[in-house]
Coordinates of C-alpha atoms in Angstrom, one line a residue:
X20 CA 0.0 0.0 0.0
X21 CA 1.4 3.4 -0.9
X22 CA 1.1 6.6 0.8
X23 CA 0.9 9.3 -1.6
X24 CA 2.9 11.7 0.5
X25 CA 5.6 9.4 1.7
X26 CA 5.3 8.4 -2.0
X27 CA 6.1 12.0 -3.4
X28 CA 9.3 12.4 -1.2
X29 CA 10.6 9.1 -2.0
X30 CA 9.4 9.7 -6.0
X31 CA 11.2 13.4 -6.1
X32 CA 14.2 12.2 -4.3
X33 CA 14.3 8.9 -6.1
X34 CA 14.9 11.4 -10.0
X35 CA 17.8 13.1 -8.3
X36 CA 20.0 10.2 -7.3
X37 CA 21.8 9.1 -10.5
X38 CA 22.8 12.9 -10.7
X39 CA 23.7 13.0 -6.8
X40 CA 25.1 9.9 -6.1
X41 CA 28.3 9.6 -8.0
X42 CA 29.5 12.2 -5.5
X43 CA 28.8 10.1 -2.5
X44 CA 30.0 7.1 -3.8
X45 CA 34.1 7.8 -2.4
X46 CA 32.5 9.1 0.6
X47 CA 32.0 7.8 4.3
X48 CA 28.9 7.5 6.0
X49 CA 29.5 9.9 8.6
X50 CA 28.6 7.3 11.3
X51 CA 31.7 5.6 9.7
X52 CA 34.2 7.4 11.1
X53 CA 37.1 8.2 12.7
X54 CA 39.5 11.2 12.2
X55 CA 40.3 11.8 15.8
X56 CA 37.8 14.7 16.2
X57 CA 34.5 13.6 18.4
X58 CA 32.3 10.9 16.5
X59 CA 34.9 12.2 13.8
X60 CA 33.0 15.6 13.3
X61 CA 35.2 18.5 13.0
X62 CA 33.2 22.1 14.6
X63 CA 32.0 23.3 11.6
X64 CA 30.5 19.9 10.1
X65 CA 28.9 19.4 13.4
X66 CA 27.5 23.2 13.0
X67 CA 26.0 22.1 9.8
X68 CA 24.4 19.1 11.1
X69 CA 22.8 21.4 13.6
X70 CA 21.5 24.0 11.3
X71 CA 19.8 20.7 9.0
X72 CA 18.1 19.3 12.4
X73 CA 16.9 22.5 13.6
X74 CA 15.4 23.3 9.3
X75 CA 14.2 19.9 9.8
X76 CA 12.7 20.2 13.1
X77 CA 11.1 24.0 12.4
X78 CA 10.3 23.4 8.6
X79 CA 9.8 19.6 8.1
X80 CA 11.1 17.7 5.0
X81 CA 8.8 20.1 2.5
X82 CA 10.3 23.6 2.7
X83 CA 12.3 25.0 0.1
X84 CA 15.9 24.1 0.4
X85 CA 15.5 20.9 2.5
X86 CA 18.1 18.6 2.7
X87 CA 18.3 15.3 0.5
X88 CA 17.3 13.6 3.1
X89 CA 13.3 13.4 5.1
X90 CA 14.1 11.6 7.8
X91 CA 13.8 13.1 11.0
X92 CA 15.3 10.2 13.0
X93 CA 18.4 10.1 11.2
X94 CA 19.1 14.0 11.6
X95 CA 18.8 13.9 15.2
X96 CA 20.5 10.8 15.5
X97 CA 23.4 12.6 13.5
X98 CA 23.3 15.5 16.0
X99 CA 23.5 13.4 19.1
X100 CA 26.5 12.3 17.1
X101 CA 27.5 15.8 16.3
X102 CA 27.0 17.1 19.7
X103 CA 30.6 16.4 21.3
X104 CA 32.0 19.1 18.9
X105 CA 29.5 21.7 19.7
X106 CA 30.2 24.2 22.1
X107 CA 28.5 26.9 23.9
X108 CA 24.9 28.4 21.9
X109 CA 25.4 25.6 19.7
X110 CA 25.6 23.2 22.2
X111 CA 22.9 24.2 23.6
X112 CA 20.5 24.6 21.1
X113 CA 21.8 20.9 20.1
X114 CA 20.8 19.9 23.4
X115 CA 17.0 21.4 23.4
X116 CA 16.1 19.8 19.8
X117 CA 17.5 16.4 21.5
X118 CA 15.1 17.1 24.2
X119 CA 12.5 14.7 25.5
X120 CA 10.7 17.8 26.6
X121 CA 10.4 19.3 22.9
X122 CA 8.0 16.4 21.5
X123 CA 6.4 16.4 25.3
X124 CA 5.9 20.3 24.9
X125 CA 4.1 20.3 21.4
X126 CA 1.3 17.5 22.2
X127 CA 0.8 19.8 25.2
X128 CA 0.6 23.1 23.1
X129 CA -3.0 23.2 22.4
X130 CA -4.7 21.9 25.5
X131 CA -4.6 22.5 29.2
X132 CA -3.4 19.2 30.6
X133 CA -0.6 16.4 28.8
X134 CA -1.3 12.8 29.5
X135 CA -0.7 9.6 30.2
X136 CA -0.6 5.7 29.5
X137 CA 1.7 3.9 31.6
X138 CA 1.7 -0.2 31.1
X139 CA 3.4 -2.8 29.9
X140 CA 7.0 -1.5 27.9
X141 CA 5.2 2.1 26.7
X142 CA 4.3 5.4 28.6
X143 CA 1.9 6.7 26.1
X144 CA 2.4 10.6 25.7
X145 CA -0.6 12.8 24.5
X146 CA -3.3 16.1 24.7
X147 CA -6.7 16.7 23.3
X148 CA -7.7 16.9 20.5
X149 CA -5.7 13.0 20.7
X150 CA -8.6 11.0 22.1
X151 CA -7.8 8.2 25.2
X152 CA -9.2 5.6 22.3
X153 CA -6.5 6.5 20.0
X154 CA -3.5 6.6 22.5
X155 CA -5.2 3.4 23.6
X156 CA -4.8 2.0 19.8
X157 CA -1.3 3.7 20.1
X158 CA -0.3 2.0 22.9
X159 CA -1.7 -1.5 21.9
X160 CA 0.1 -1.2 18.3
X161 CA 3.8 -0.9 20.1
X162 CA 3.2 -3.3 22.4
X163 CA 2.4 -5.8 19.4
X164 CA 5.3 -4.7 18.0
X165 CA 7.6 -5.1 20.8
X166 CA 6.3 -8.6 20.9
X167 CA 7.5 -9.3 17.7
X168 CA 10.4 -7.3 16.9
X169 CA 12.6 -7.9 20.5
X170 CA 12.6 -11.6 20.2
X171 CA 12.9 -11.5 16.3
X172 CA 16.1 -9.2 17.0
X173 CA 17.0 -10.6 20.8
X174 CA 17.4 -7.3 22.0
X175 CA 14.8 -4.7 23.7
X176 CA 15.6 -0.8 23.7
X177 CA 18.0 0.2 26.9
X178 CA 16.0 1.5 29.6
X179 CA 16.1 5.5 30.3
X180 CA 16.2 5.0 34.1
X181 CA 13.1 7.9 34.3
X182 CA 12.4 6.0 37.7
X183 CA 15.5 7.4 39.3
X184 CA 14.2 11.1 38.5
X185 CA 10.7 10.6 37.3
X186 CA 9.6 14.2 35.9
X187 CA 6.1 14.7 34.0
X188 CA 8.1 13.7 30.9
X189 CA 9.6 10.7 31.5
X190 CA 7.7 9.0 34.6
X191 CA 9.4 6.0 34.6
X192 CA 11.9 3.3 32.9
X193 CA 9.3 2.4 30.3
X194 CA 10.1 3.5 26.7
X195 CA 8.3 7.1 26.0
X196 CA 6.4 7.9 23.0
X197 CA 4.8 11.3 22.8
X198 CA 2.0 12.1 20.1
X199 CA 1.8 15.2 17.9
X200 CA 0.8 16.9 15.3
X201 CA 3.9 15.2 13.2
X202 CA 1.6 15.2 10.1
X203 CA 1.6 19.0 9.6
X204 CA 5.0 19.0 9.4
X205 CA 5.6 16.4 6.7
X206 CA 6.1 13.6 9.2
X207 CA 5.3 10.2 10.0
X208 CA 7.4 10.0 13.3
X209 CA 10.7 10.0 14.7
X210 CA 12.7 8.5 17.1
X211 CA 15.8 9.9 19.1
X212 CA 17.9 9.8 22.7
X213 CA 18.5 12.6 25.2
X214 CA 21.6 10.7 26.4
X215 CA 24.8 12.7 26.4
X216 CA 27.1 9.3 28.1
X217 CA 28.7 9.3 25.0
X218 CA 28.0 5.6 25.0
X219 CA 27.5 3.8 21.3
X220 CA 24.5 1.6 23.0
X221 CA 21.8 4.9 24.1
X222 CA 18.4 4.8 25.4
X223 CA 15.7 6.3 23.2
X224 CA 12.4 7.5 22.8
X225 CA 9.9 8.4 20.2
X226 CA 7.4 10.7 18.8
X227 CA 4.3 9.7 16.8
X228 CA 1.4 11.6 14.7
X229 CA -1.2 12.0 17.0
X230 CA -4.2 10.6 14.6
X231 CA -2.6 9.5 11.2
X232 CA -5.7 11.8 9.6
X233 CA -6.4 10.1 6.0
X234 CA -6.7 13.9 4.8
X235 CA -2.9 14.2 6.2
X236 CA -1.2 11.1 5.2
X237 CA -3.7 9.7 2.5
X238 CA -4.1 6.1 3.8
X239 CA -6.4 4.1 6.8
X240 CA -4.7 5.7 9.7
X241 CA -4.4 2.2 11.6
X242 CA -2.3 1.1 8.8
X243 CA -0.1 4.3 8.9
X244 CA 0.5 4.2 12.7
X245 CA 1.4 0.0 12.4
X246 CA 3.9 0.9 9.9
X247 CA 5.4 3.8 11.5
X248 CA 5.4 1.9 14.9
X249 CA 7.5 -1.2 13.4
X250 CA 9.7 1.6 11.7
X251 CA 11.0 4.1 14.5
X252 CA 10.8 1.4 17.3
X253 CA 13.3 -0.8 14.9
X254 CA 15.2 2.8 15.6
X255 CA 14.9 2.3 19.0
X256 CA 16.4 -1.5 19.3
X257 CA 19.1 0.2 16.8
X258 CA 20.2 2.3 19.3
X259 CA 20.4 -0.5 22.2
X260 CA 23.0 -1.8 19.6
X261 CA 24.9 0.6 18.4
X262 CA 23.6 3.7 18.1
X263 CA 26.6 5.0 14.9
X264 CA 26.0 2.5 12.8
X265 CA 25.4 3.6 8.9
X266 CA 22.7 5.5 7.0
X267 CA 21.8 2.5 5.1
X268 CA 22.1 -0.3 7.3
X269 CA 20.0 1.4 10.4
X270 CA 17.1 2.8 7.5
X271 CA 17.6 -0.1 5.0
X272 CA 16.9 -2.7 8.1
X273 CA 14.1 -0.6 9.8
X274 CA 12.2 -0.9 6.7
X275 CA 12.5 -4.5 6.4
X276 CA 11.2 -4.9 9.8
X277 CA 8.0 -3.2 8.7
X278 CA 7.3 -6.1 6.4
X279 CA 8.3 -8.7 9.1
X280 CA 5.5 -7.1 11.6
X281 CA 2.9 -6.1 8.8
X282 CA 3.4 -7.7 6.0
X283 CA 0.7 -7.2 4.4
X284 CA 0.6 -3.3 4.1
X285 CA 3.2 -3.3 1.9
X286 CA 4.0 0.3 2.5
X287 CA 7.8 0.1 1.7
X288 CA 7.0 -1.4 -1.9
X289 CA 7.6 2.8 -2.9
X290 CA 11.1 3.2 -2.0
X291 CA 11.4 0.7 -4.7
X292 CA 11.7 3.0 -6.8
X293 CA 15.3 4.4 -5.3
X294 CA 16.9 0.8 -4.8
X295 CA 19.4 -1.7 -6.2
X296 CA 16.3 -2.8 -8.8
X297 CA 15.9 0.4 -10.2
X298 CA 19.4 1.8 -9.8
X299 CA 21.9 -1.0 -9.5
X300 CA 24.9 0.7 -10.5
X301 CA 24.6 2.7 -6.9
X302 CA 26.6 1.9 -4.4
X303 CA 24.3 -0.6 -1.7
X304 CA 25.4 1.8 1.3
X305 CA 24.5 4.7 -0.3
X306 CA 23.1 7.2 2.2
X307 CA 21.6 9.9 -0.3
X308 CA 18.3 11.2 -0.6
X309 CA 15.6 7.6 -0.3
X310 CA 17.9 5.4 -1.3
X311 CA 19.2 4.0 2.4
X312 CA 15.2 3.2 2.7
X313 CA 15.3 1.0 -0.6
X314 CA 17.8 -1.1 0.5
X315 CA 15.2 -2.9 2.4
X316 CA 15.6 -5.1 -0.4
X317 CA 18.9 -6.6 0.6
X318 CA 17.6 -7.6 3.9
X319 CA 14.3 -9.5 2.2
X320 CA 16.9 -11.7 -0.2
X321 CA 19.1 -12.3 2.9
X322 CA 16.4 -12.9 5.3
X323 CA 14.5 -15.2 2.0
X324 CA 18.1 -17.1 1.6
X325 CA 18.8 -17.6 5.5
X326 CA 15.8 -16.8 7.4
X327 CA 14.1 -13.4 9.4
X328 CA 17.0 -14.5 12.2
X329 CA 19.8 -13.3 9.5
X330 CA 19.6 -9.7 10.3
X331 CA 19.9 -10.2 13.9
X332 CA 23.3 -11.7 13.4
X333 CA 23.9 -8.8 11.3
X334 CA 23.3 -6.3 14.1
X335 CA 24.8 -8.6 16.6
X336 CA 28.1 -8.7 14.2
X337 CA 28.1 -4.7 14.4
X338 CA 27.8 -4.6 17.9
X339 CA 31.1 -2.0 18.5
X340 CA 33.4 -3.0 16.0
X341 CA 33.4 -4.1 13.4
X342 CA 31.0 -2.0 11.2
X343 CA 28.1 -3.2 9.8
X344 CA 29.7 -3.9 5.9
X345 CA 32.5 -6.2 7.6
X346 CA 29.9 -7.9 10.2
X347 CA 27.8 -8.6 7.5
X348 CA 30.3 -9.9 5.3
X349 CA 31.3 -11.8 8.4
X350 CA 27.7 -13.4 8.9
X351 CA 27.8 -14.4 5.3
X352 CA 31.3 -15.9 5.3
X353 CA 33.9 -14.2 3.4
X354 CA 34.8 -16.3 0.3
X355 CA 30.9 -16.7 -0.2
X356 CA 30.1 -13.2 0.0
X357 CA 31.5 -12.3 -3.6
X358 CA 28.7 -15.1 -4.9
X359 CA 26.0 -13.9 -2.8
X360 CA 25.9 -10.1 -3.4
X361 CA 26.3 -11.2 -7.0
X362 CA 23.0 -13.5 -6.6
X363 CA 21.1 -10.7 -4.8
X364 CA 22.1 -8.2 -8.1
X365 CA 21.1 -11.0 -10.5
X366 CA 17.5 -11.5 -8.1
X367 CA 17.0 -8.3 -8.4
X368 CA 16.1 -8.6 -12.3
X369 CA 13.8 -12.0 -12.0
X370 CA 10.7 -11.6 -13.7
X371 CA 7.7 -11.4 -11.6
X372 CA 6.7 -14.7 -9.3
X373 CA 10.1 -15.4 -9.1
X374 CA 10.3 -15.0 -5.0
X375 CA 7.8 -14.0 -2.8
X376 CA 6.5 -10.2 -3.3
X377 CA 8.4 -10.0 -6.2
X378 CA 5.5 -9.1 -9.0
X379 CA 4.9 -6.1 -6.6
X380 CA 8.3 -4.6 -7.2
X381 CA 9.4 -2.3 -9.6
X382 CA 10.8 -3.9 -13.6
X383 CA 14.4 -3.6 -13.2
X384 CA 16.1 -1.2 -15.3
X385 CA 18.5 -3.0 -17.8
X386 CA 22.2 -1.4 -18.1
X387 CA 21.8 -2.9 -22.4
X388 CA 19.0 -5.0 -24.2
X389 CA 18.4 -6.3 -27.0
X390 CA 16.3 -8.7 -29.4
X391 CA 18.9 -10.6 -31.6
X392 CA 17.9 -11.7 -35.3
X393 CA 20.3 -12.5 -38.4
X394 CA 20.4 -9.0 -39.0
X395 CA 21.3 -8.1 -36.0
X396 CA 23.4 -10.8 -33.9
X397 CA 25.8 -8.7 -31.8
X398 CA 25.4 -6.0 -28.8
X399 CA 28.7 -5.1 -29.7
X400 CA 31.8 -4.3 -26.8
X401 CA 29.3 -2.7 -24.2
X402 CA 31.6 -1.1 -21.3
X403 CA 30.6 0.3 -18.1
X404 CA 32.1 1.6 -14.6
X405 CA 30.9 -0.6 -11.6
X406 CA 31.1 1.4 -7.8
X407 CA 31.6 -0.9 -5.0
X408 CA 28.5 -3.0 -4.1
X409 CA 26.8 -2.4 -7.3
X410 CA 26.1 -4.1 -10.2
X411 CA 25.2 -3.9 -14.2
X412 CA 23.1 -6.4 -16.5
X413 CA 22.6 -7.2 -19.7
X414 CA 19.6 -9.6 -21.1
X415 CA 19.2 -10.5 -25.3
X416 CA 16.0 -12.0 -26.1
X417 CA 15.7 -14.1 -29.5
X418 CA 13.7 -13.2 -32.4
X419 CA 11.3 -15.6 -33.3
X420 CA 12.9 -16.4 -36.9
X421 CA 16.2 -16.9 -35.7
X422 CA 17.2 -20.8 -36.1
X423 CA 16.5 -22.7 -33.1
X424 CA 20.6 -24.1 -33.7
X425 CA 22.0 -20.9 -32.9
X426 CA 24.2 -20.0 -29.9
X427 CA 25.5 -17.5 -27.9
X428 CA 29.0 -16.3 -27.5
X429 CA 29.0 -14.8 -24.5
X430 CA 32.5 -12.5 -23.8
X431 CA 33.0 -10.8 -20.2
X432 CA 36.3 -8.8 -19.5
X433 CA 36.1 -7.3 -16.4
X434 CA 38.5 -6.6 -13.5
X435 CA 40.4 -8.8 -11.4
X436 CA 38.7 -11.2 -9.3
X437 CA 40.9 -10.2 -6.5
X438 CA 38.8 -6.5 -6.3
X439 CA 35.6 -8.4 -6.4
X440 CA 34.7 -8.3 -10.1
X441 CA 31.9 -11.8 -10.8
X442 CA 29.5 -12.5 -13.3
X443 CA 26.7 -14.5 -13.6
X444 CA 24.7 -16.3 -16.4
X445 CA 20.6 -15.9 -15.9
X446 CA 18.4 -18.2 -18.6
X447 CA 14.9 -17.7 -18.4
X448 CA 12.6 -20.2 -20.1
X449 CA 9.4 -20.2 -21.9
X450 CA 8.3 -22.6 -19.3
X451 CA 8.9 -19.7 -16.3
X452 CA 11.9 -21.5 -14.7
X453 CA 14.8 -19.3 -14.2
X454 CA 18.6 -20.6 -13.9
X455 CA 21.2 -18.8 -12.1
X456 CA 24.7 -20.0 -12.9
X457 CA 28.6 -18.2 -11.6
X458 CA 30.6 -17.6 -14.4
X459 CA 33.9 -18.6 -13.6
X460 CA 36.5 -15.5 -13.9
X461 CA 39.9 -16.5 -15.0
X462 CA 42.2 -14.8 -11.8
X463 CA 42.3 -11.6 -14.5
X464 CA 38.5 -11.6 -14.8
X465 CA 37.9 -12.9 -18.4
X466 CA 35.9 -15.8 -19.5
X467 CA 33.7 -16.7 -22.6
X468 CA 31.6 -19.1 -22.6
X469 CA 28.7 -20.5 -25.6
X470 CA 25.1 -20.8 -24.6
X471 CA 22.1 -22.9 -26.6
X472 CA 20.2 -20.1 -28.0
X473 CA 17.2 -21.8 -28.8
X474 CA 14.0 -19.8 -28.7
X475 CA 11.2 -22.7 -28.8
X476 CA 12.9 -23.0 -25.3
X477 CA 14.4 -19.9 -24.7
X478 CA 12.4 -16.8 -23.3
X479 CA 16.0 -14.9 -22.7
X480 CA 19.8 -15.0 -21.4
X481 CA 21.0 -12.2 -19.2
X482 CA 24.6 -11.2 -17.9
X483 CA 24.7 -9.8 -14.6
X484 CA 28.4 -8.3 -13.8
X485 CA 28.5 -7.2 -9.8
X486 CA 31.7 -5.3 -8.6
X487 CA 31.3 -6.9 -4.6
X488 CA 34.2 -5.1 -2.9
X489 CA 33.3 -2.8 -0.2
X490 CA 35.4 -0.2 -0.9
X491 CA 37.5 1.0 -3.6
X492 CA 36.9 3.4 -6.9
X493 CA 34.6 2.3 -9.4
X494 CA 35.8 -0.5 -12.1
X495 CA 35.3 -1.0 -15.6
X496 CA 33.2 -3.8 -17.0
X497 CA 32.8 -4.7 -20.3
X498 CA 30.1 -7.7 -22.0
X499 CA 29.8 -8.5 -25.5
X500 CA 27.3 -11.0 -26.4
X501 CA 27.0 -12.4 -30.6
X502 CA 24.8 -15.2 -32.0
X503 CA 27.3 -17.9 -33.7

């Protein structure tokens, strides 16, 4: 199920990412790293960072000269991040949009009295016009969530120890969630800690639309609020974890955890449209614009391949160090992980009914393709440049006169296997089955190989070239595919 206005954020930002990613792709997440300075922000990045929260926070993710990302959750969790740099004014006004006592203050804004629901893991934060039934719902919602997202992921978001100093805000050591007008402002909700320990693994708590109005958000509001609920609270077991992991990894695997609990809204299905199907030549981790939101997709094939418990061991592997690229590498095994991220590239074109969910996906956009008759038999030397975890693909399709004896040479030059360069052969046949083969790289990253080309039997063949390193500049490819 889309939501028209989510929809139009992830549609606008979704045309600018081929022009704004190449940019990015030599470029640290910030979360990433390390240069010595505090959460390795120098005083006038963290500055930045500030001014974004605080446009973010006043303006939402609709005002003229916002930046390329929406998401509220990942701004403030890049200011908590930030903060160690700040000093003084800036400090401080860090310090008041990380406030629990912001959120608390605008349910409050409109009526005479804030209140409360305190059971279970929640304290439910919320005014009039919010009605006790809805809070109710809200509460009810998060606990189902809890219920199926802390033993999915082992791990339950850190208490805030509210009990020690309970205050009208935060009344005990259950996980707060205040509700506001978050609609208004172009948002779903967010989620965020107050804690200045400087500890990777933070407390958090959350904000929520107070009533998910259709007229606001364009879809059933019970289906907005379970979606957003599976979302930020994901946020919240994140930061129990580790609270600096990557863009991606912390959006991409949030998103995925949406399906898990509500499978059936099918909300994420328009991020689609900035992923690794639509845009496979950018970088997997990413963190431009809605793309970190599309890489859901790469937790659905590894979670389809090894089961919902994969991504646990993901987190559990970027617990501290190491990050979240090498832990999941790790989880994978290393000399497999070339094969798999090549699998996931070439999955990402399958044909509809393929894999579960797959006919509600996006068509995958094809880097070359081609119908091949007598007249026209060759693709001729195509060449492309690959970035780290990306990938490229090419599929012929033959014309219905051409003799059923013919074959295809298939030609791939592409990098050194040592950098990560693989290949793989897809057939699809008229009878729907799909076959999925390596092709195997000579040590300098050359093969070629001949292939029936039968079209009584043949619906297509595809090439899928995949540069898997993590790192590294981008590499060039080059496919040639001729009927003999």
């Amino acid at each position: 199920m889309s939501f028209p206005f989510r929809a139009l954020i992830a549609a606008a930002l979704g045309c600018v990412l081929l022009a704004s990613a190449p940019a990015a792709f030599g470029a640290d997440d910030r979360a990433d790293r390390g240069s010595g300075q505090p959460n390795g922000y120098s005083r006038s990045e963290a500055r930045q960072v500030l001014h974004q929260a605080k446009a973010l926070m006043q303006h939402g993710p609709d005002s003229a000269g916002r930046p390329a990302t929406p998401d509220l959750t990942m701004a403030l969790r890049d200011l908590h991040l930030a903060r160690p740099a700040l000093t003084g004014a800036d400090r401080r006004a860090a310090d008041r949009l990380l406030s629990r006592s912001t959120p608390a203050a605008k349910a409050q804004a409109a009526a005479p009295a804030l209140h409360v629901i305190c059971r279970g893991h929640f304290c439910v934060h919320y005014a009039a016009p919010t009605t006790t039934t809805w809070a109710e719902t809200t509460w009810s919602t998060l606990e189902h969530v809890w219920a199926t997202e802390v033993p999915l992921m082992g791990r339950a978001p850190l208490s805030d120890n509210g009990s020690a100093n309970p205050t009208a805000d935060n009344p005990d050591d259950r996980l707060d969630v205040y509700l506001e007008d978050l609609g208004s402002e172009g948002y779903y909700g967010y989620c965020t800690t107050d804690d200045t320990s400087g500890a990777h693994q933070v407390p958090a708590y959350c904000a929520l639309d107070d009533d998910f109005a259709k007229s606001q958000f364009g879809a059933a509001p019970l289906n907005s609020l379970r979606v957003t609920a599976a979302h930020e609270f994901f946020h919240a077991i994140q930061f129990a974890a580790d609270v600096t992991e990557a863009t991606w990894f912390m959006e991409g695997s949030a998103t995925w955890a949406e399906d898990v609990v509500y499978n059936w809204i099918n909300d994420n299905y328009q991020y689609l449209h900035s992923s690794p199907i639509t845009h496979s030549r950018t970088p997997l981790d990413y963190g431009g614009g809605s793309y970190p939101y599309g890489s859901f997709i790469f937790f659905k094939y590894a979670s389809q391949r090894f089961g919902n418990n994969v991504v646990r061991r993901f987190w559990d592997g970027a617990v501290g160090a190491p990050r979240s690229l090498p832990a999941i590498q790790s989880v994978v095994g290393t000399t497999a992980w070339p094969a798999f991220f090549t699998l996931f590239a070439s999955w990402n074109t399958l044909p509809a009914h393929s894999y579960t969910e797959r006919a509600g996906y996006p068509a995958p956009v094809w880097w070359h393709r081609k119908t091949m008759t007598g007249a026209h038999a060759t693709t001729g030397l195509q060449s492309v440049r690959i970035p780290h975890l990306a990938s490229a693909s090419v599929q012929v399709v033959p014309g219905q006169h051409l003799s059923t004896r013919k074959h295809l040479l298939v030609t791939v030059d592409a990098p050194s296997t040592w950098t990560g360069s693989r290949a793989i052969l897809q057939r699809r046949f008229v009878d729907g089955r799909v076959s999925q083969t390596m092709i195997p790289l000579t040590a300098a990253g050359n093969r070629q190989l001949l292939v029936a080309f039968n079209h009584k039997g043949l619906r297509s063949v595809a090439v899928v070239v995949a540069n898997t390193g993590t790192t590294g500049p981008a590499r060039l490819f080059k496919v040639k595919v001729t009927v003999r």
